[in-house]
Coordinates of C-alpha atoms and ligand atoms in Angstrom, one line a residue:
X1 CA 27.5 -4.2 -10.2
X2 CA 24.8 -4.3 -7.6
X3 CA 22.2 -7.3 -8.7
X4 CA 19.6 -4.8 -9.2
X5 CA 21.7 -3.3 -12.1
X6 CA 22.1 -6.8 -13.6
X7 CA 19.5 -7.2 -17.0
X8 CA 19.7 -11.5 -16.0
X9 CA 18.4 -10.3 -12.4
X10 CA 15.8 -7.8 -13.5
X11 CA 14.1 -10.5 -15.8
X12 CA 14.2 -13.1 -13.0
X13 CA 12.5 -10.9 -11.2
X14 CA 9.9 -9.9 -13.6
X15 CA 6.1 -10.1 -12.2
X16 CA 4.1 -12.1 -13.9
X17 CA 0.4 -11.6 -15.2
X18 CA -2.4 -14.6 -15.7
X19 CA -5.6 -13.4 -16.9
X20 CA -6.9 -16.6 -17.7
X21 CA -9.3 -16.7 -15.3
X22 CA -10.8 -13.2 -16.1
X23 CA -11.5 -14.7 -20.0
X24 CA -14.7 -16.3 -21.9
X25 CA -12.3 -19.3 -22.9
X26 CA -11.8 -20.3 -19.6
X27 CA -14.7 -19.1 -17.7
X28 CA -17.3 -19.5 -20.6
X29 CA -20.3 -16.8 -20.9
X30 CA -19.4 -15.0 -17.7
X31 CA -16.0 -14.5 -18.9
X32 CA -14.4 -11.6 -21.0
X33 CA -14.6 -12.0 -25.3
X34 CA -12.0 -10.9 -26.3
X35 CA -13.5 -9.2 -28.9
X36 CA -14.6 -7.7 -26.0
X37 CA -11.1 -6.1 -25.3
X38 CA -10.2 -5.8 -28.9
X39 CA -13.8 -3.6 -29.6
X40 CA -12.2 -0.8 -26.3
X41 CA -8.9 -0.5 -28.2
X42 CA -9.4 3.2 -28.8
X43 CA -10.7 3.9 -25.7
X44 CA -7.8 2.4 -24.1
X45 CA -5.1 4.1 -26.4
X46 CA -7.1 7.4 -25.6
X47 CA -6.5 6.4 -22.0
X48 CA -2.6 6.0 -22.6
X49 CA -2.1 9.1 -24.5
X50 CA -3.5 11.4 -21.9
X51 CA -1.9 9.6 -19.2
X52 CA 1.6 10.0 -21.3
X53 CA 0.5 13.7 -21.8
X54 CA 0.4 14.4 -18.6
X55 CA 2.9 12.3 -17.0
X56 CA 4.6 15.5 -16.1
X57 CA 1.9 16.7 -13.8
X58 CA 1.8 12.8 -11.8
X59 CA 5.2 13.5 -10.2
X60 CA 5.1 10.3 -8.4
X61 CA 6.0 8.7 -11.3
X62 CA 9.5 10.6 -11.2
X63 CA 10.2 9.1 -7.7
X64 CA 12.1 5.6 -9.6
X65 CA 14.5 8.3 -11.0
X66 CA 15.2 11.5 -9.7
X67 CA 15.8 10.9 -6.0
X68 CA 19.8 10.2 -5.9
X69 CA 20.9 12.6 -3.6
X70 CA 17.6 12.2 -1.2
X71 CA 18.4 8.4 -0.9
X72 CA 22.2 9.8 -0.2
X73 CA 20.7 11.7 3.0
X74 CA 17.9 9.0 4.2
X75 CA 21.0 6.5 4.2
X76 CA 23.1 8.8 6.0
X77 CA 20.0 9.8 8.1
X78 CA 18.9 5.9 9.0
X79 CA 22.7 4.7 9.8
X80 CA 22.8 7.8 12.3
X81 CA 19.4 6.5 13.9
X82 CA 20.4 2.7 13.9
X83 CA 23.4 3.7 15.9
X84 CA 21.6 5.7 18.7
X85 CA 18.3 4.4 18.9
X86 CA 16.1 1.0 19.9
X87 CA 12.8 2.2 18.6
X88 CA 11.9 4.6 15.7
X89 CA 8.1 5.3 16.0
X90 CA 6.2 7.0 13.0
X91 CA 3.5 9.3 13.3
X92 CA 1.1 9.4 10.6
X93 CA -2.0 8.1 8.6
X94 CA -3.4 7.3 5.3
X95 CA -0.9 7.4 2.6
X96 CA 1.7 8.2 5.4
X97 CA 1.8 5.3 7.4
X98 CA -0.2 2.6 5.3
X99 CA 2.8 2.3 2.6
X100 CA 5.6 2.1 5.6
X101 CA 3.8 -0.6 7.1
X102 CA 3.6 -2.2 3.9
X103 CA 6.6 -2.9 3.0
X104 CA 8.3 -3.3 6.3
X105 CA 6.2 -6.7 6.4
X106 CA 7.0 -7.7 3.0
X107 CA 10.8 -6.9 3.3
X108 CA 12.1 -7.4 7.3
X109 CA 11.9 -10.3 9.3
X110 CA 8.0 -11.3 9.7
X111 CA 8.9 -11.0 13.6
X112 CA 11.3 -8.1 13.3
X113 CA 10.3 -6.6 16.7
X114 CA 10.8 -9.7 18.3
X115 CA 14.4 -10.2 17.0
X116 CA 16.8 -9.8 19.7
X117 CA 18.6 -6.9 19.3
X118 CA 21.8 -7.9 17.3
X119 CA 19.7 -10.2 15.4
X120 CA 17.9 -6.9 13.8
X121 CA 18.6 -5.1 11.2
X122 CA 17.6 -1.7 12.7
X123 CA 15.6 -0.2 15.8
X124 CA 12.1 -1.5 16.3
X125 CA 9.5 -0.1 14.3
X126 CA 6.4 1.2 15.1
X127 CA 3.4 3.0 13.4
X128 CA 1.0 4.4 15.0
X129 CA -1.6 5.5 12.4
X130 CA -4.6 5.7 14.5
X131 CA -5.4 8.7 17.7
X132 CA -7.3 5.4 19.6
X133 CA -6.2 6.8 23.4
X134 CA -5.4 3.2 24.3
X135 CA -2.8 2.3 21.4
X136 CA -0.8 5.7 22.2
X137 CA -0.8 4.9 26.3
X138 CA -0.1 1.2 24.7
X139 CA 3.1 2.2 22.9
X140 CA 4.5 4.4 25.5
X141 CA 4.3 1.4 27.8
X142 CA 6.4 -0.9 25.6
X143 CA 9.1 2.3 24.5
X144 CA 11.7 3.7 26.5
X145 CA 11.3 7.4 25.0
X146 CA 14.6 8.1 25.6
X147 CA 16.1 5.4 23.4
X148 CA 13.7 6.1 20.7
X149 CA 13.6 8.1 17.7
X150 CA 10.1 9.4 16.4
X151 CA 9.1 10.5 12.9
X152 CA 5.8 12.6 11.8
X153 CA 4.4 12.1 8.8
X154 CA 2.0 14.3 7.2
X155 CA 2.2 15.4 3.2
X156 CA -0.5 18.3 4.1
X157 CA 1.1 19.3 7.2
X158 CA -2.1 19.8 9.2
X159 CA -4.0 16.2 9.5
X160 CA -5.5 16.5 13.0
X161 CA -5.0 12.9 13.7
X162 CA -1.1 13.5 13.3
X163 CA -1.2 16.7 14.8
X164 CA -2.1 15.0 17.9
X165 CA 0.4 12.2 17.6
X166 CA 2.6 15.1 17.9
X167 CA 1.6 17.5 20.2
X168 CA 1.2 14.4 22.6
X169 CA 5.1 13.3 21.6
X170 CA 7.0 16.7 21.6
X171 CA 5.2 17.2 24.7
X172 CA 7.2 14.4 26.3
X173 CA 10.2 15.1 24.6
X174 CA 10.4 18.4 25.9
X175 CA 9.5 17.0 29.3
X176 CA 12.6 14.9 29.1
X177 CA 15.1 17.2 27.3
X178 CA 14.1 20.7 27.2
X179 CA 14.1 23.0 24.7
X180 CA 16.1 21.0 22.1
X181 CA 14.1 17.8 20.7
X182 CA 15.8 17.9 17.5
X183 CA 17.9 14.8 18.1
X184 CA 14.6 12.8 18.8
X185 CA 11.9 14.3 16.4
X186 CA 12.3 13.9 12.2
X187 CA 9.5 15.7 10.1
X188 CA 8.4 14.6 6.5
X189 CA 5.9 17.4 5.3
X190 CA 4.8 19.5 2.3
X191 CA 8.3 22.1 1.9
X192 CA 6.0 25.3 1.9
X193 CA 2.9 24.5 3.0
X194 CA 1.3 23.2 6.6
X195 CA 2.3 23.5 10.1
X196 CA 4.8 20.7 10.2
X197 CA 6.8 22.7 8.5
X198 CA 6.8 25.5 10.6
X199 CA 7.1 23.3 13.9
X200 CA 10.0 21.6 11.9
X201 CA 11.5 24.8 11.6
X202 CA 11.0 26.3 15.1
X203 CA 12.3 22.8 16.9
X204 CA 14.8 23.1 13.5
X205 CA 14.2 18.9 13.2
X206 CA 15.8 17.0 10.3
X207 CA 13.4 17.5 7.6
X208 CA 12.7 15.7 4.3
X209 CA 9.9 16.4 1.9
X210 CA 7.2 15.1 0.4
X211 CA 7.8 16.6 -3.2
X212 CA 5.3 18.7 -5.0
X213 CA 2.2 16.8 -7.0
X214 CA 3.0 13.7 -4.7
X215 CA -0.2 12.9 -2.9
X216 CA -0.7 11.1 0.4
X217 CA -1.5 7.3 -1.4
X218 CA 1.2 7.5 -4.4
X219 CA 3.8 9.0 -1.7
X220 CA 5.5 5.7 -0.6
X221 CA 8.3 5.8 -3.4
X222 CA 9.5 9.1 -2.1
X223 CA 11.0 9.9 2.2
X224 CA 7.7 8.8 3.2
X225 CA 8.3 4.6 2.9
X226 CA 11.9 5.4 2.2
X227 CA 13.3 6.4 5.9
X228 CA 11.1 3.8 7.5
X229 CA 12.7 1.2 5.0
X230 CA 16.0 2.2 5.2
X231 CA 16.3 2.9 8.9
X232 CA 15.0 -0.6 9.2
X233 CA 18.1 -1.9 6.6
X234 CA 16.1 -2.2 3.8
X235 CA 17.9 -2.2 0.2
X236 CA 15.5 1.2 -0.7
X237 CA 17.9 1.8 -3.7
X238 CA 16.7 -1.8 -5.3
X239 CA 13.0 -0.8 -4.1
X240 CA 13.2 2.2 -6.4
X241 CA 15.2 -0.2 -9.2
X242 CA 12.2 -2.5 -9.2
X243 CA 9.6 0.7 -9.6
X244 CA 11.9 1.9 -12.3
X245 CA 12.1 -1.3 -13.6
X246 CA 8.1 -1.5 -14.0
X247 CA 7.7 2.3 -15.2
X248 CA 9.7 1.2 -18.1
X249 CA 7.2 -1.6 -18.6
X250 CA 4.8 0.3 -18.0
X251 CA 6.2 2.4 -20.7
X252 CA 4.3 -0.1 -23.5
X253 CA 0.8 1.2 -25.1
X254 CA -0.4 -1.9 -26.4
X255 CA -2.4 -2.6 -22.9
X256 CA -2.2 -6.8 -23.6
X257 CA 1.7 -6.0 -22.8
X258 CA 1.5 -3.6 -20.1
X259 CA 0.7 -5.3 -16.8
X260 CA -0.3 -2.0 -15.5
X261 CA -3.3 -1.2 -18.2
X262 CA -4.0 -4.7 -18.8
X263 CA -5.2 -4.6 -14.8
X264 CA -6.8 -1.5 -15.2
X265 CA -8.8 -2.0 -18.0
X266 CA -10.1 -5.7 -16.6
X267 CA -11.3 -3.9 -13.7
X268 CA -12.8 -1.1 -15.4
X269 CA -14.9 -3.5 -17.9
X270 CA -15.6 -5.7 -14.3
X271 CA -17.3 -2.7 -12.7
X272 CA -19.1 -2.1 -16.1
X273 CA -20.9 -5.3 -15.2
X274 CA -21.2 -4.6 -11.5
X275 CA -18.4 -5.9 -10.1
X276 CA -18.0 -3.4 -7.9
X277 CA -15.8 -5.5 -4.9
X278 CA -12.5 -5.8 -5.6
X279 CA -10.9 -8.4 -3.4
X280 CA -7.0 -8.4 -3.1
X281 CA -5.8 -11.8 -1.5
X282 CA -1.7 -12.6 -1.1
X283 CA -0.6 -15.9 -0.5
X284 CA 1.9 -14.9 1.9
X285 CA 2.0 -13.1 5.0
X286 CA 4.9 -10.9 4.7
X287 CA 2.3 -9.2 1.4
X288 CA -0.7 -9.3 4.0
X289 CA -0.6 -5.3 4.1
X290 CA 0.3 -5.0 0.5
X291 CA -4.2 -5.2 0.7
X292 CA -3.9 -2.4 3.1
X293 CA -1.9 -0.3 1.0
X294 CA -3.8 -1.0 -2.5
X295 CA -7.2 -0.5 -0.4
X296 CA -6.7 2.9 0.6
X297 CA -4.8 3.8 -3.2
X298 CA -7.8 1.9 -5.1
X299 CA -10.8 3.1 -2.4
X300 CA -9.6 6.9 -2.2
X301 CA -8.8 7.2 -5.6
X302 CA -11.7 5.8 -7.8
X303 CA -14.4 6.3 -5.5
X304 CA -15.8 9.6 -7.0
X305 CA -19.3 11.4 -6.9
X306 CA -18.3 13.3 -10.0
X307 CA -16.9 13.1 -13.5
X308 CA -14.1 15.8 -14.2
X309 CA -17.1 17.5 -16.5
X310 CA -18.9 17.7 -13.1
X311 CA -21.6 15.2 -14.2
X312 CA -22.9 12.5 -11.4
X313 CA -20.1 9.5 -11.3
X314 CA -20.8 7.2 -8.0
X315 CA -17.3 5.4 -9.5
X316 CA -14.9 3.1 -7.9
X317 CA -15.2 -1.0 -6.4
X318 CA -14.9 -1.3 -2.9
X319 CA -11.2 -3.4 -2.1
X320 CA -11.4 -6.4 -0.1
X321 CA -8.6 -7.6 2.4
X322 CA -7.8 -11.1 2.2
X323 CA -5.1 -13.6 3.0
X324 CA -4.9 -17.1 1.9
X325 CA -4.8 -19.3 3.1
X326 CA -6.3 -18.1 6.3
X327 CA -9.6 -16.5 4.3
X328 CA -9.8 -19.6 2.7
X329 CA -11.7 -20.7 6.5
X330 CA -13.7 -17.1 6.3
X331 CA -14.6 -15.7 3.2
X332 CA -14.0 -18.4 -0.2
X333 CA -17.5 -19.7 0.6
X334 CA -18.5 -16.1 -0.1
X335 CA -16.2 -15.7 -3.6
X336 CA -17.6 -19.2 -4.9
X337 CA -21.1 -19.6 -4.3
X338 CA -22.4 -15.3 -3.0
X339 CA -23.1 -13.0 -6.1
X340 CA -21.6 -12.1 -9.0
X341 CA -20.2 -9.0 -7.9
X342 CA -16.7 -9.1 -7.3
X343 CA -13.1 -9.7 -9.2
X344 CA -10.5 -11.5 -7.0
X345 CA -7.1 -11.0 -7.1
X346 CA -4.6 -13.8 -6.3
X347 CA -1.1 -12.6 -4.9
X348 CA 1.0 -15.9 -5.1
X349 CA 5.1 -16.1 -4.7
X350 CA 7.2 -18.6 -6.4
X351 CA 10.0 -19.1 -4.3
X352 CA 9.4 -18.3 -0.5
X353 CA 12.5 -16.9 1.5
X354 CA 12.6 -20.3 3.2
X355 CA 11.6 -23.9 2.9
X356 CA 9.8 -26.0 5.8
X357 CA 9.3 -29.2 5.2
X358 CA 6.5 -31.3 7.0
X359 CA 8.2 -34.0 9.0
X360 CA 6.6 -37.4 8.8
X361 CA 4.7 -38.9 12.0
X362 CA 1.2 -40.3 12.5
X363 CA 1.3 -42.8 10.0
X364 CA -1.2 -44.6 11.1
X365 CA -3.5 -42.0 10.3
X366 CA -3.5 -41.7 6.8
X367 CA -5.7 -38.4 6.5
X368 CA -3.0 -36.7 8.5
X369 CA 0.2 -38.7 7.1
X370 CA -0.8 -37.8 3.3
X371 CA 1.0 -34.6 4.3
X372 CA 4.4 -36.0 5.5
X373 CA 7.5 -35.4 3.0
X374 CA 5.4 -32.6 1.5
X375 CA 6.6 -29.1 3.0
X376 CA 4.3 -25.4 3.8
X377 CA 5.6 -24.2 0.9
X378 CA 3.7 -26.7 -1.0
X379 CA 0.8 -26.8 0.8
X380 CA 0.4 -22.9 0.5
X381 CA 0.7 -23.2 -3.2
X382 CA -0.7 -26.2 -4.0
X383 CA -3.9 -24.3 -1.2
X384 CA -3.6 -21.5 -4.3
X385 CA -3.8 -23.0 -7.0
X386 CA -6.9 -25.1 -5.7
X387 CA -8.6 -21.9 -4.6
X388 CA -8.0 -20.2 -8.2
X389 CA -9.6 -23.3 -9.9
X390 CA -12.4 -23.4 -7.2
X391 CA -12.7 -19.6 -8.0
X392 CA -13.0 -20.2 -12.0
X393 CA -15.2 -23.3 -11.3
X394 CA -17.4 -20.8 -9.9
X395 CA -17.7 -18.7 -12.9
X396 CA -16.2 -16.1 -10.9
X397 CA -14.0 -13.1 -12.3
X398 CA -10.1 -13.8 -11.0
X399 CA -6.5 -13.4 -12.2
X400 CA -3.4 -13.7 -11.0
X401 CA -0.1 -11.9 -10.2
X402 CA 2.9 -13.5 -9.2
X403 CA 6.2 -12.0 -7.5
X404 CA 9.4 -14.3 -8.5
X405 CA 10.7 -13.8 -4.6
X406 CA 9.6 -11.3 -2.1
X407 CA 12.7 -8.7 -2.1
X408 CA 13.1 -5.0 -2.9
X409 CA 12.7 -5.4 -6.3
X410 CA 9.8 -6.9 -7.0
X411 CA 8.2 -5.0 -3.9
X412 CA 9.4 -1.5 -5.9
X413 CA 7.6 -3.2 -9.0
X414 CA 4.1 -4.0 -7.0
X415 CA 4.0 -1.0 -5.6
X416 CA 4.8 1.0 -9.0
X417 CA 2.2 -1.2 -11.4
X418 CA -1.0 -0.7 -8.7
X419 CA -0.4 3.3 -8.9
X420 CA 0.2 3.3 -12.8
X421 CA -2.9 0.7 -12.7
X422 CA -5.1 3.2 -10.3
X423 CA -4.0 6.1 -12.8
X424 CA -5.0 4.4 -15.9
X425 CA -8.5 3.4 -14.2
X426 CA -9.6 6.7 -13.5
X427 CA -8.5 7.7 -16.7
X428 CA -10.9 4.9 -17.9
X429 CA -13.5 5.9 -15.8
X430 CA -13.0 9.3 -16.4
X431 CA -12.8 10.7 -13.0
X432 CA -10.2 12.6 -11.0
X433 CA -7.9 9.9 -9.3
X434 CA -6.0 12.4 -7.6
X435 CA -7.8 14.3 -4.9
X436 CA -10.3 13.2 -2.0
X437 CA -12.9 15.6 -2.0
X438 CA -15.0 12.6 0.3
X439 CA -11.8 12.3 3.2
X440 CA -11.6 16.2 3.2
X441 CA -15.1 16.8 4.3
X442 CA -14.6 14.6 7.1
X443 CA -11.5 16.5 8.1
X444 CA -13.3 19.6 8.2
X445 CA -16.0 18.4 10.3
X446 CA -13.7 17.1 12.7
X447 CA -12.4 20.5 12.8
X448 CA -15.3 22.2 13.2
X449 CA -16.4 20.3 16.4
X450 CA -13.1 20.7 17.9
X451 CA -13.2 24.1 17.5
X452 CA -10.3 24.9 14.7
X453 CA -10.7 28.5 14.0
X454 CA -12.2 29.1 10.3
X455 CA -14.8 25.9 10.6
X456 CA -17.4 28.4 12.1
X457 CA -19.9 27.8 9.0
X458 CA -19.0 23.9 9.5
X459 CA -19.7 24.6 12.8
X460 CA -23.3 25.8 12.4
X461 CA -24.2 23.7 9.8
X462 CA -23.4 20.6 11.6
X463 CA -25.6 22.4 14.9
X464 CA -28.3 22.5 12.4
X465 CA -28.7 18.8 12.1
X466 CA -31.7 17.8 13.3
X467 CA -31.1 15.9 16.7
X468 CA -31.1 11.9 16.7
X469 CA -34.5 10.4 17.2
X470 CA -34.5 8.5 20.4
X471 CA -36.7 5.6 18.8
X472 CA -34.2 5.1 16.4
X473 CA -31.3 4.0 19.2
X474 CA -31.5 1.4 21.6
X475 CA -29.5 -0.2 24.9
Ligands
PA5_501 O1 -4.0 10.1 -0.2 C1 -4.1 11.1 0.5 O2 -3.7 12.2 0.2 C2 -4.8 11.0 1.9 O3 -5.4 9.8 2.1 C3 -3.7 11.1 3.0 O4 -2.7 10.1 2.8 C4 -4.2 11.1 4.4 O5 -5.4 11.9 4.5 C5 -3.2 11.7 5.4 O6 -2.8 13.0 4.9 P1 -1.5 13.7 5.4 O7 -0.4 12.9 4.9 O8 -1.6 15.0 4.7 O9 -1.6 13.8 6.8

């Protein structure tokens, strides 16, 4: 039985909720009644029964369960590359790059590309996820091409930053090894639709797909993070037994038991009283861009103009990035004593993947000394727990969610309880948490001024902007 599989196992591993801090008993009259809660209750079962109704159309919630054969062909896929290559280099942004990052930091070695090479579990990884020139001349410097593997990323097929990611890599490939780049490109794409598809096809790559009613932000459960985890010797089949693990959980309608809602609907009665910041802070680096992930899922999703009726929204709370204890020295003077605006979110670990203790010395300086016999992993928790209570002290909205260990499974349940979270808060809030109308009208103007054919009305409607007043720019 792998450990995954074992019920003792799965409820060591079980997250764990406080919402103490978010509560009138603890935090007095800035705190949540409950009566508060209690007096949403049919809102919130509404919520649950729609969601349930249309679980069917929110295919990434299939991902924990259906994908046995796929992980059969990522495994085979990543052993293949292990063998044969040094570096495996992803192409992609957004919801195709953001969730690979993730959980490479969470799960490998917090120096992974530094490891000597039998000391790795894999190839080096990189991501590039931005078109800035310097970062792509930057990579090329550090790779040898020829012992690298590269894989494009893009669910719509056509994103223009990962189009030229690509044209810029098959161009060297092709340099290198003519007309066959199969060996050195992989595509994950949209099956039918997009170009990747078709350039898959023509360079006939080793494809996988981003299945149907998976977008971009709820795709890292499916070959998007998978490959990227796996090639790097990640356990993805305990990843996907920790997200199945928390859908069952998040199975439960009474939202004081489902970790999922019971997040949701805290946030959603936060921004009801204009605590519209929404500040995610891990104690622990390897969960540093766990924020990254959960900013672009939270941002993209909830931030509408419009409810689904059509009628004026402006929804959503703008997600914060922050590490303790580092942003302890950079922004907790903000979360205690700025404005009432914001709910914080603790990230804390119980049992860190190593212990370091701090070795005694300086004892004649007792403001230094006090430390000695203690150990980091103390001083980072003990560094939590003071910031929570500073946090409360304040008056300020905060709660807290705590992974057992970092590993696969209680990475598979983060990941799993934010989307369901994010799904249930736009139900709340009533708005559409699944497209990005915002992002697309960007793309298109980015096409238009590069000269896509089809953007000619973008085109001339961005020409028709009056020009930029010159006493309104300086230097
Ligand atoms: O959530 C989304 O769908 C978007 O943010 C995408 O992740 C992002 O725009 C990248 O899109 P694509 O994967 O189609 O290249």
């Amino acid at each position: 039985m792998k450990r995954y599989e074992d019920p003792a196992f799965q409820t060591r591993m079980r997250l764990r909720i406080d919402y103490n801090n978010m509560m009138a008993l603890q935090l007095g009259d800035r705190g949540i009644a409950d009566a508060e809660l209690d007096a949403l209750a049919p809102r919130l079962a509404a919520a649950a029964e729609a969601l349930e109704a249309n679980r069917s159309q929110m295919r990434w919630r299939d991902l924990p369960h259906n994908q046995n054969q796929i992980v059969e062909e990522i495994e085979k896929t990543a052993a293949d590359i292990r063998l044969r290559c040094e570096n495996f280099v992803v192409l992609g942004i957004g919801g195709s790059a953001l969730g690979p990052i993730a959980v490479q930091q969470a799960l490998s070695h917090l120096r992974y590309n530094d490891l000597p090479n039998e000391k790795r579990r894999g190839p080096r990884l990189f991501v590039i996820d931005n078109v800035d020139p310097e970062s792509m001349a930057a990579l090329l410097d550090v790779i040898d091409v020829q012992k690298t593997v590269f894989n494009v990323i893009t669910k719509s097929g056509g994103t223009s930053e990962t189009m030229s990611q690509l044209l810029i890599v098959s161009d060297i490939l092709h340099r290198i090894y003519g007309e066959d780049i199969s060996g050195h490109l992989i595509a994950i794409t949209d099956e039918v639709r997009g170009n990747l598809i078709k350039i898959a096809r023509l360079e006939q790559l080793t494809t996988f797909y981003v299945p149907d009613g998976v977008g971009g932000r709820f795709s890292e459960l499916c070959p998007v993070g998978l490959l990227t985890a796996a090639v790097c010797g990640i356990d993805i089949r305990e990843l996907l037994a920790g997200a199945a693990y928390m859908d069952e959980w998040c199975r439960e309608r009474d939202v004081r038991k489902n970790p999922a809602y019971l997040l949701a609907t805290l946030a959603y009665i936060a921004m009801q009283r204009g605590c519209n910041i929404n500040v995610l802070m891990p104690y622990a680096d390897s969960l540093k861009y766990i924020s990254d992930w959960f900013a672009q899922l939270w941002a993209e999703s909830l931030g509408k103009r419009v409810h689904r009726d059509g009628s004026p929204a402006h929804t959503g709370q703008t997600p914060v990035k922050a590490l303790g204890v580092t942003d302890q020295h950079s922004q907790v003077q903000l979360y205690t004593e700025g404005p009432f605006d914001k709910v914080i979110t603790f990230l804390g670990v119980d049992r860190y993947r190593t212990e370091v203790p701090i070795p005694k010395g300086y004892s004649h300086l007792p403001d230094v000394s006090f430390l000695c016999g203690h150990s980091l992993n103390e001083l980072i928790q003990a560094e939590q727990r003071a910031t929570e209570y500073a946090v409360m002290k304040s008056g300020h909205l905060s709660h807290t969610i705590t992974l057992p260990e970092v590993n696969p499974f209680t990475i598979g349940e983060l990941l799993y309880m934010f989307e369901v979270m994010t799904a249930f808060a736009g139900e709340l809030l009533n708005i559409n948490a699944f497209d990005q109308p915002g992002v697309e009208e960007g793309k298109n103007a980015t096409y238009a001024l590069l000269g896509k054919p089809g953007y000619d009305e973008k085109r001339a409607e961005l020409a028709a902007q009056p020009e930029r007043a010159p006493q309104y720019i300086i230097g």
